[in-house]
Amino acid sequence: MDSPLSADVAAARDAGLTRVAASVTLDELAAVDAEVLGKKGSLVVLKTRLGSLGTVDEKKAAGQALHAATQAVTEALTVRREELRRAARAAQLEAERLDLTEELVGPRRGHAHLVTQAWHRLEDVFIGLGFQIAEGPEVETDFYNFEALNMPRSHPARSGFDTLFTDYHGPLAEEGTVLLRTHTSPVQIRVMQTIEPPIYMVMPGRVFRRDTPDATHMPVFHQIEGLVIDRGITMAHLAGTIDAFTKAFFGGAFTSRLRPNYFPFTEPSAEFDIQRPDGSWIELGGCGMVHPNVLRAGGLDPEEWSGFAFGFGIDRMARERHGIDDIRDMYSNDIRFIEQF
Ligand code: DAH
């Protein structure tokens, strides 16, 4: 004896829904679709039993139940199909994704030399303080390197710079007056001659001295020069600028001090030191109020303009920052050393 049609419809529907939910591939789902709703599907074959039902009402009720069951399974199939399609697409994308990190396996990118890094950082800090950048030539004349900086030919301070001379002589300069600049200070003169004050400028560059390389000296090294020319500039502006630079470059826990010193191109002159948070001092460079003779050589009237200047070593900053004992290591081009910074 057959069970009541309504019970069979409900059973076929529930079995269909369970199998739809359990399908994990689109193929499996297509099979379920055929087995439940296909020509000989479990719900479809039940239709043939409608005719054997007694009353019209019974037929109607059973027909509606069949229709609702078919709809429920069809809907579940549609929803599940969309889920499985989405999952299949995601899996495909994941499988086809390009692993760009593979590039790292190839040649690695290099980076700027540690002195260049220090140079750029110094520029950044001074630009942040409102300065502009200028550069001058590495081959200079006696005039710019010495004379205009208040060091006439007989000046004893000249001997402090172990100067490398070129053997150039000709229409542009006399013999023994063309040299490799021993400091960046000559750029001060070139800046004053070229641009109108107010001047707030830093001038980084490569400098040369006749020195035998040792742990703390190289015949080629780098300096950064500072020049401020304006009306009413005093030593207080110099001290304030040095301190602002110190804090911006090294950090807020560092301080600075000026100690009296002598330079031909400044009056008064000072040496400036930086104090580390542990209380120890680093000697950094020279500074002072631009000497009236230097202003005049730059084409400026000392009655109208005043200013300060400073200069210090860039290599020293890189060495200080990274705790490098021997300056020669920075120039050995040993990649095992260089790539650490
Ligand atoms: N030019 C000096 C040197 O190489 C450093 C220096 C000292 C630069 C005092 C300055 C300054 O501008 O005012 O030793």
Tab-separated table of C-alpha atoms and ligand atoms in Angstrom:
chain	number	residue	atom	x	y	z
A	1	MET	CA	0.000	0.000	0.000
A	2	ASP	CA	1.412	3.409	-1.013
A	3	SER	CA	1.955	6.013	1.722
A	4	PRO	CA	-0.188	9.189	1.332
A	5	LEU	CA	0.977	11.351	-1.566
A	6	SER	CA	1.501	14.436	0.679
A	7	ALA	CA	3.913	12.498	2.890
A	8	ASP	CA	5.881	11.342	-0.174
A	9	VAL	CA	6.008	14.904	-1.539
A	10	ALA	CA	7.328	16.210	1.775
A	11	ALA	CA	9.879	13.383	1.958
A	12	ALA	CA	11.070	13.965	-1.634
A	13	ARG	CA	11.296	17.708	-1.001
A	14	ASP	CA	13.294	17.283	2.223
A	15	ALA	CA	15.625	14.737	0.634
A	16	GLY	CA	16.119	17.119	-2.301
A	17	LEU	CA	16.873	20.094	-0.029
A	18	THR	CA	19.318	18.046	2.039
A	19	ARG	CA	21.195	16.894	-1.056
A	20	VAL	CA	21.296	20.452	-2.465
A	21	ALA	CA	22.822	21.723	0.767
A	22	ALA	CA	25.347	18.862	0.786
A	23	SER	CA	26.537	19.459	-2.788
A	24	VAL	CA	30.037	20.906	-2.936
A	25	THR	CA	30.582	21.110	-6.705
A	26	LEU	CA	28.501	22.452	-9.572
A	27	ASP	CA	28.553	18.969	-11.164
A	28	GLU	CA	27.132	17.409	-8.041
A	29	LEU	CA	24.443	20.064	-7.957
A	30	ALA	CA	23.512	19.403	-11.609
A	31	ALA	CA	23.093	15.709	-10.754
A	32	VAL	CA	20.811	16.548	-7.818
A	33	ASP	CA	18.814	18.853	-10.095
A	34	ALA	CA	18.255	16.008	-12.603
A	35	GLU	CA	17.452	13.437	-9.937
A	36	VAL	CA	14.825	15.582	-8.211
A	37	LEU	CA	13.390	17.832	-10.943
A	38	GLY	CA	14.397	15.979	-14.144
A	39	LYS	CA	12.039	13.952	-16.332
A	40	LYS	CA	12.236	10.995	-13.981
A	41	GLY	CA	13.036	13.061	-10.914
A	42	SER	CA	11.779	12.082	-7.502
A	43	LEU	CA	9.321	15.004	-7.310
A	44	VAL	CA	8.273	14.842	-10.959
A	45	VAL	CA	7.265	11.179	-10.853
A	46	LEU	CA	4.917	11.898	-7.972
A	47	LYS	CA	2.752	13.938	-10.390
A	48	THR	CA	1.623	10.718	-12.027
A	49	ARG	CA	-0.092	9.744	-8.781
A	50	LEU	CA	-2.317	12.839	-8.754
A	51	GLY	CA	-4.787	11.144	-11.069
A	52	SER	CA	-5.440	8.307	-8.663
A	53	LEU	CA	-6.554	10.634	-5.891
A	54	GLY	CA	-10.218	10.666	-4.999
A	55	THR	CA	-11.770	14.132	-4.630
A	56	VAL	CA	-11.083	17.306	-6.585
A	57	ASP	CA	-10.098	18.994	-3.335
A	58	GLU	CA	-7.608	16.252	-2.569
A	59	LYS	CA	-6.154	16.597	-6.074
A	60	LYS	CA	-5.967	20.362	-5.716
A	61	ALA	CA	-4.267	20.198	-2.316
A	62	ALA	CA	-1.747	17.610	-3.464
A	63	GLY	CA	-1.073	19.580	-6.662
A	64	GLN	CA	-0.370	22.707	-4.653
A	65	ALA	CA	1.914	20.804	-2.292
A	66	LEU	CA	3.855	19.400	-5.262
A	67	HIS	CA	4.160	22.832	-6.818
A	68	ALA	CA	5.395	24.376	-3.548
A	69	ALA	CA	7.911	21.545	-3.071
A	70	THR	CA	9.212	21.967	-6.635
A	71	GLN	CA	9.571	25.700	-6.071
A	72	ALA	CA	11.388	25.218	-2.778
A	73	VAL	CA	13.910	22.829	-4.330
A	74	THR	CA	14.333	25.029	-7.437
A	75	GLU	CA	15.022	28.041	-5.265
A	76	ALA	CA	17.496	26.132	-3.083
A	77	LEU	CA	19.271	24.940	-6.254
A	78	THR	CA	19.538	28.517	-7.559
A	79	VAL	CA	20.956	29.855	-4.307
A	80	ARG	CA	23.419	26.987	-3.925
A	81	ARG	CA	24.490	27.237	-7.585
A	82	GLU	CA	25.348	30.917	-7.113
A	83	GLU	CA	27.330	30.114	-3.941
A	84	LEU	CA	29.306	27.404	-5.671
A	85	ARG	CA	29.967	29.592	-8.711
A	86	ARG	CA	31.298	32.373	-6.519
A	87	ALA	CA	33.531	29.940	-4.631
A	88	ALA	CA	34.803	28.506	-7.930
A	89	ARG	CA	35.637	31.987	-9.229
A	90	ALA	CA	37.469	32.890	-6.031
A	91	ALA	CA	39.443	29.649	-6.174
A	92	GLN	CA	40.388	30.341	-9.784
A	93	LEU	CA	41.522	33.894	-8.997
A	94	GLU	CA	43.570	32.619	-6.090
A	95	ALA	CA	45.170	29.999	-8.343
A	96	GLU	CA	45.983	32.514	-11.065
A	97	ARG	CA	47.229	35.250	-8.730
A	98	LEU	CA	50.687	36.568	-9.674
A	99	ASP	CA	53.159	36.298	-6.834
A	100	LEU	CA	55.006	39.563	-7.302
A	101	THR	CA	57.237	38.954	-4.319
A	102	GLU	CA	59.164	36.640	-6.581
A	103	GLU	CA	60.953	39.720	-7.944
A	104	LEU	CA	62.925	39.826	-4.723
A	105	VAL	CA	64.640	36.630	-5.723
A	106	GLY	CA	66.349	38.475	-8.580
A	107	PRO	CA	69.031	41.174	-8.239
A	108	ARG	CA	68.373	43.327	-5.174
A	109	ARG	CA	68.076	47.105	-5.329
A	110	GLY	CA	70.963	49.038	-3.886
A	111	HIS	CA	70.760	52.172	-1.770
A	112	ALA	CA	72.535	55.464	-1.378
A	113	HIS	CA	76.002	55.450	0.231
A	114	LEU	CA	75.925	56.330	3.928
A	115	VAL	CA	77.666	59.648	3.332
A	116	THR	CA	75.093	60.482	0.647
A	117	GLN	CA	72.355	59.536	3.109
A	118	ALA	CA	73.805	61.920	5.712
A	119	TRP	CA	74.156	64.644	3.046
A	120	HIS	CA	70.488	64.277	2.040
A	121	ARG	CA	69.313	64.238	5.645
A	122	LEU	CA	71.252	67.403	6.415
A	123	GLU	CA	69.684	69.076	3.383
A	124	ASP	CA	66.222	67.953	4.522
A	125	VAL	CA	66.736	69.326	8.013
A	126	PHE	CA	67.986	72.709	6.774
A	127	ILE	CA	65.207	72.960	4.202
A	128	GLY	CA	62.849	72.340	7.122
A	129	LEU	CA	64.454	75.312	8.910
A	130	GLY	CA	63.818	77.541	5.869
A	131	PHE	CA	67.202	77.305	4.130
A	132	GLN	CA	67.909	76.857	0.432
A	133	ILE	CA	70.658	74.714	-1.107
A	134	ALA	CA	73.554	75.896	-3.283
A	135	GLU	CA	76.622	74.166	-4.655
A	136	GLY	CA	79.920	75.481	-5.999
A	137	PRO	CA	82.810	74.114	-8.042
A	138	GLU	CA	85.305	71.616	-6.610
A	139	VAL	CA	88.178	73.186	-8.539
A	140	GLU	CA	88.544	76.696	-7.179
A	141	THR	CA	90.800	79.693	-7.469
A	142	ASP	CA	93.035	81.092	-4.776
A	143	PHE	CA	90.727	84.101	-4.638
A	144	TYR	CA	87.590	82.207	-3.610
A	145	ASN	CA	89.271	79.592	-1.439
A	146	PHE	CA	91.522	82.019	0.498
A	147	GLU	CA	91.764	85.655	-0.537
A	148	ALA	CA	88.045	86.523	-0.430
A	149	LEU	CA	87.795	84.680	2.897
A	150	ASN	CA	90.130	87.184	4.491
A	151	MET	CA	93.244	85.024	4.028
A	152	PRO	CA	95.649	87.066	1.914
A	153	ARG	CA	98.697	85.396	0.470
A	154	SER	CA	100.863	85.777	3.557
A	155	HIS	CA	98.160	84.678	5.989
A	156	PRO	CA	99.388	81.954	8.377
A	157	ALA	CA	95.980	80.237	8.417
A	158	ARG	CA	96.599	79.137	4.829
A	159	SER	CA	99.176	76.635	5.971
A	160	GLY	CA	96.499	74.943	8.081
A	161	PHE	CA	94.830	73.835	4.885
A	162	ASP	CA	97.080	71.263	3.215
A	163	THR	CA	96.120	72.427	-0.219
A	164	LEU	CA	96.285	70.401	-3.426
A	165	PHE	CA	97.111	72.656	-6.370
A	166	THR	CA	96.435	71.885	-10.006
A	167	ASP	CA	99.179	72.524	-12.557
A	168	TYR	CA	96.839	74.734	-14.582
A	169	HIS	CA	98.203	78.022	-15.802
A	170	GLY	CA	96.988	79.924	-18.784
A	171	PRO	CA	94.740	82.782	-19.796
A	172	LEU	CA	92.321	82.243	-16.883
A	173	ALA	CA	94.720	82.012	-13.958
A	174	GLU	CA	98.324	82.276	-12.944
A	175	GLU	CA	100.343	79.247	-12.030
A	176	GLY	CA	99.703	78.063	-8.467
A	177	THR	CA	96.322	79.760	-8.108
A	178	VAL	CA	94.014	76.959	-9.257
A	179	LEU	CA	93.395	74.381	-6.570
A	180	LEU	CA	91.027	71.749	-5.247
A	181	ARG	CA	88.898	73.571	-2.696
A	182	THR	CA	89.980	72.813	0.853
A	183	HIS	CA	86.578	73.695	2.331
A	184	THR	CA	83.066	74.689	1.242
A	185	SER	CA	83.515	78.273	2.517
A	186	PRO	CA	84.348	79.651	-0.989
A	187	VAL	CA	80.737	78.913	-1.956
A	188	GLN	CA	79.744	81.646	0.537
A	189	ILE	CA	81.461	84.221	-1.683
A	190	ARG	CA	79.905	82.845	-4.866
A	191	VAL	CA	76.433	82.939	-3.262
A	192	MET	CA	76.891	86.543	-2.022
A	193	GLN	CA	78.078	87.600	-5.474
A	194	THR	CA	75.141	85.943	-7.187
A	195	ILE	CA	72.029	86.486	-5.136
A	196	GLU	CA	70.581	89.438	-3.294
A	197	PRO	CA	70.192	89.223	0.473
A	198	PRO	CA	68.400	88.124	2.536
A	199	ILE	CA	70.330	84.866	2.148
A	200	TYR	CA	69.523	81.703	4.088
A	201	MET	CA	71.589	79.058	2.376
A	202	VAL	CA	73.434	75.788	3.004
A	203	MET	CA	76.138	74.550	0.656
A	204	PRO	CA	77.137	70.890	0.829
A	205	GLY	CA	80.044	69.523	-1.158
A	206	ARG	CA	83.225	67.545	-1.586
A	207	VAL	CA	86.489	69.023	-0.342
A	208	PHE	CA	90.145	68.013	-0.668
A	209	ARG	CA	93.276	68.178	1.470
A	210	ARG	CA	96.763	66.706	1.243
A	211	ASP	CA	96.307	64.179	3.993
A	212	THR	CA	97.410	60.600	4.440
A	213	PRO	CA	94.335	58.459	5.077
A	214	ASP	CA	93.992	57.219	8.644
A	215	ALA	CA	91.105	56.272	10.928
A	216	THR	CA	89.879	59.870	11.183
A	217	HIS	CA	91.179	61.558	8.001
A	218	MET	CA	90.665	61.176	4.276
A	219	PRO	CA	92.179	63.383	1.564
A	220	VAL	CA	88.678	63.657	0.074
A	221	PHE	CA	85.799	64.361	2.409
A	222	HIS	CA	82.572	66.349	2.634
A	223	GLN	CA	81.433	69.509	4.351
A	224	ILE	CA	78.271	71.509	4.616
A	225	GLU	CA	78.519	75.281	4.823
A	226	GLY	CA	75.825	77.595	6.148
A	227	LEU	CA	75.386	81.276	5.365
A	228	VAL	CA	72.791	83.723	6.632
A	229	ILE	CA	72.896	87.352	5.510
A	230	ASP	CA	70.168	89.759	6.532
A	231	ARG	CA	69.668	93.032	8.361
A	232	GLY	CA	70.363	93.012	12.093
A	233	ILE	CA	71.693	89.450	12.333
A	234	THR	CA	73.445	88.774	15.652
A	235	MET	CA	75.369	86.016	17.392
A	236	ALA	CA	72.078	85.079	19.124
A	237	HIS	CA	70.610	84.112	15.738
A	238	LEU	CA	73.668	81.953	15.106
A	239	ALA	CA	73.390	80.174	18.471
A	240	GLY	CA	69.647	79.705	18.004
A	241	THR	CA	70.077	78.278	14.514
A	242	ILE	CA	72.780	75.843	15.635
A	243	ASP	CA	70.560	74.675	18.469
A	244	ALA	CA	67.472	74.319	16.265
A	245	PHE	CA	69.562	72.304	13.803
A	246	THR	CA	70.964	70.112	16.604
A	247	LYS	CA	67.511	69.214	17.872
A	248	ALA	CA	66.077	68.656	14.392
A	249	PHE	CA	68.963	66.449	13.268
A	250	PHE	CA	69.948	64.546	16.406
A	251	GLY	CA	66.747	64.776	18.468
A	252	GLY	CA	65.227	66.932	21.179
A	253	ALA	CA	67.441	65.492	23.936
A	254	PHE	CA	70.609	66.959	22.315
A	255	THR	CA	71.894	70.454	23.032
A	256	SER	CA	74.662	72.650	21.625
A	257	ARG	CA	77.255	75.145	22.812
A	258	LEU	CA	79.638	77.641	21.244
A	259	ARG	CA	83.284	77.927	22.354
A	260	PRO	CA	85.454	80.912	21.363
A	261	ASN	CA	87.859	80.127	18.542
A	262	TYR	CA	89.585	81.806	15.637
A	263	PHE	CA	88.790	81.729	11.926
A	264	PRO	CA	89.988	84.401	9.500
A	265	PHE	CA	86.585	84.653	7.800
A	266	THR	CA	84.493	85.262	10.912
A	267	GLU	CA	84.678	87.730	13.800
A	268	PRO	CA	83.892	86.742	16.457
A	269	SER	CA	84.459	83.076	15.714
A	270	ALA	CA	83.432	79.983	17.601
A	271	GLU	CA	83.633	76.231	17.561
A	272	PHE	CA	80.320	74.464	18.118
A	273	ASP	CA	79.815	71.269	20.058
A	274	ILE	CA	76.821	69.005	20.462
A	275	GLN	CA	75.968	67.382	23.778
A	276	ARG	CA	74.588	63.852	23.742
A	277	PRO	CA	71.811	62.909	26.217
A	278	ASP	CA	74.461	61.054	28.283
A	279	GLY	CA	76.271	64.371	28.810
A	280	SER	CA	79.264	63.695	26.513
A	281	TRP	CA	80.257	66.229	23.844
A	282	ILE	CA	80.958	65.943	20.115
A	283	GLU	CA	83.013	68.669	18.439
A	284	LEU	CA	81.170	69.467	15.273
A	285	GLY	CA	82.447	72.479	13.383
A	286	GLY	CA	83.253	76.161	13.139
A	287	CYS	CA	81.072	79.226	12.958
A	288	GLY	CA	80.940	82.940	13.575
A	289	MET	CA	79.775	86.335	12.389
A	290	VAL	CA	80.806	86.935	8.780
A	291	HIS	CA	83.889	89.192	8.729
A	292	PRO	CA	83.343	92.636	7.136
A	293	ASN	CA	86.141	91.896	4.645
A	294	VAL	CA	84.285	88.748	3.564
A	295	LEU	CA	81.030	90.670	3.102
A	296	ARG	CA	82.923	93.193	0.981
A	297	ALA	CA	84.496	90.435	-1.114
A	298	GLY	CA	80.976	89.140	-1.694
A	299	GLY	CA	79.923	92.596	-2.879
A	300	LEU	CA	77.906	93.500	0.218
A	301	ASP	CA	78.095	96.621	2.377
A	302	PRO	CA	78.978	95.650	5.982
A	303	GLU	CA	77.170	98.778	7.186
A	304	GLU	CA	73.933	97.494	5.716
A	305	TRP	CA	74.191	93.735	6.022
A	306	SER	CA	75.387	91.369	8.684
A	307	GLY	CA	75.348	87.636	8.904
A	308	PHE	CA	76.704	84.430	10.292
A	309	ALA	CA	78.319	81.370	8.780
A	310	PHE	CA	79.104	77.851	9.872
A	311	GLY	CA	80.726	74.767	8.424
A	312	PHE	CA	81.154	71.172	9.468
A	313	GLY	CA	81.990	67.702	8.177
A	314	ILE	CA	79.332	65.448	6.675
A	315	ASP	CA	81.429	62.254	6.910
A	316	ARG	CA	81.727	62.922	10.616
A	317	MET	CA	77.936	62.997	10.924
A	318	ALA	CA	77.576	59.650	9.143
A	319	ARG	CA	80.309	58.173	11.348
A	320	GLU	CA	78.667	59.537	14.493
A	321	ARG	CA	75.236	58.271	13.491
A	322	HIS	CA	76.341	54.739	12.739
A	323	GLY	CA	79.164	54.403	15.268
A	324	ILE	CA	81.851	53.744	12.645
A	325	ASP	CA	85.345	53.636	14.150
A	326	ASP	CA	87.451	53.895	11.019
A	327	ILE	CA	86.453	56.453	8.382
A	328	ARG	CA	88.341	54.449	5.728
A	329	ASP	CA	85.741	51.657	5.983
A	330	MET	CA	83.195	54.044	4.498
A	331	TYR	CA	85.251	54.341	1.313
A	332	SER	CA	86.621	50.836	0.941
A	333	ASN	CA	83.659	49.890	-1.285
A	334	ASP	CA	83.513	46.533	0.469
A	335	ILE	CA	79.892	45.657	-0.201
A	336	ARG	CA	79.692	43.550	2.982
A	337	PHE	CA	80.297	46.745	4.932
A	338	ILE	CA	78.416	49.212	2.728
A	339	GLU	CA	75.188	47.198	2.470
A	340	GLN	CA	74.690	47.317	6.246
A	341	PHE	CA	73.633	50.967	6.162
B	1	DAH	N1	85.916	76.341	6.583
B	1	DAH	C1	86.254	75.886	7.917
B	1	DAH	C2	87.106	74.625	7.826
B	1	DAH	O1	87.065	73.952	6.861
B	1	DAH	C3	85.028	75.622	8.731
B	1	DAH	C4	84.286	76.869	9.040
B	1	DAH	C5	84.560	77.594	10.175
B	1	DAH	C6	83.307	77.337	8.196
B	1	DAH	C7	83.902	78.734	10.470
B	1	DAH	C8	82.617	78.492	8.493
B	1	DAH	C9	82.920	79.190	9.638
B	1	DAH	O2	81.650	78.964	7.709
B	1	DAH	O3	82.234	80.338	9.922
B	1	DAH	O4	87.784	74.326	8.764
